[in-house]
């Protein structure tokens, strides 16, 4: 079986995550970028339950750390051409460009944080690295926040926790490595400050960048931003995970342990001894089914109405006792795999 990271994960991060997890990571087959399951059926009316075609989940502009930016700049693959061009344009404008990397527009960040329901549905928040055909223009060099996000998961909340922790880990790694690269290359003694929430710079509105602040940030590397990013990519490109740990702070070490633990649960089929009903929302379905929402509004689980009614038997008693009572009183036979699936999706939770 092809593992997840071999198929779709950024090649720089794949061996790191494999080592942390202790082996191959199962693929997420129900949510793929080339066949988005969050798009509405063709010809249907707009529905807030779906994303807009042409946007998908790409309504978030990530920070591209210096070493990933450098990797993209030297990547000659034609599929990365539009992404490279977008990055080059940002560097030329100097807006949000620092020795640590290329940062998102403060306008996009402000609108994203203050507009409920905008994710996947606001064209104004379209990622600048999304190419015309709807593919990711920085795919092989995308940061962790993009590489670890899925709208649906094969194992529901169990997988969600693994990927959420992996996101936190990679963000911490990116922050630490970006600072390390900047210090190794020695761009100067200062740096552009991070945008304050709710406060915009003139450059965020299309105006010029403050030349004094920019010069202080870049020092002798002003005008040679591309070269610094490429040098950062060369520094990081040869790092093993042990090398990353030796450079990073304690947060990375703690998070890597949590990711390893979550990876073990992702590949385990064991069940808690006692279960109870989790916090769920029921949505009327069709054909004798109900949609049950638990860990995510994007990933409901369709269950027969009779099974939904029987969930009250999971009240903290031993699982075997609950299953026996459901069989006896409801004439329903629940397999361990079905119970495992409901646990994965947060519909049932451990009562131990």
Coordinates of C-alpha atoms in Angstrom, one line a residue, residues 307 310-311 313-314 321-334:
X307 CA -29.1 2.9 14.9
X310 CA -30.0 2.9 19.7
X311 CA -27.0 5.1 20.6
X313 CA -27.6 2.4 25.1
X314 CA -24.0 3.6 25.2
X321 CA -23.3 -5.1 27.6
X322 CA -24.5 -2.2 25.4
X323 CA -24.1 -4.3 22.2
X324 CA -26.0 -7.2 23.8
X325 CA -28.8 -4.9 24.9
X326 CA -29.2 -3.4 21.5
X327 CA -29.3 -6.8 19.9
X328 CA -31.9 -8.1 22.4
X329 CA -34.1 -5.1 22.6
X330 CA -33.6 -3.5 19.1
X331 CA -32.8 -6.5 17.0
X332 CA -29.7 -4.7 15.7
X333 CA -26.2 -6.4 15.5
X334 CA -23.4 -3.9 15.8

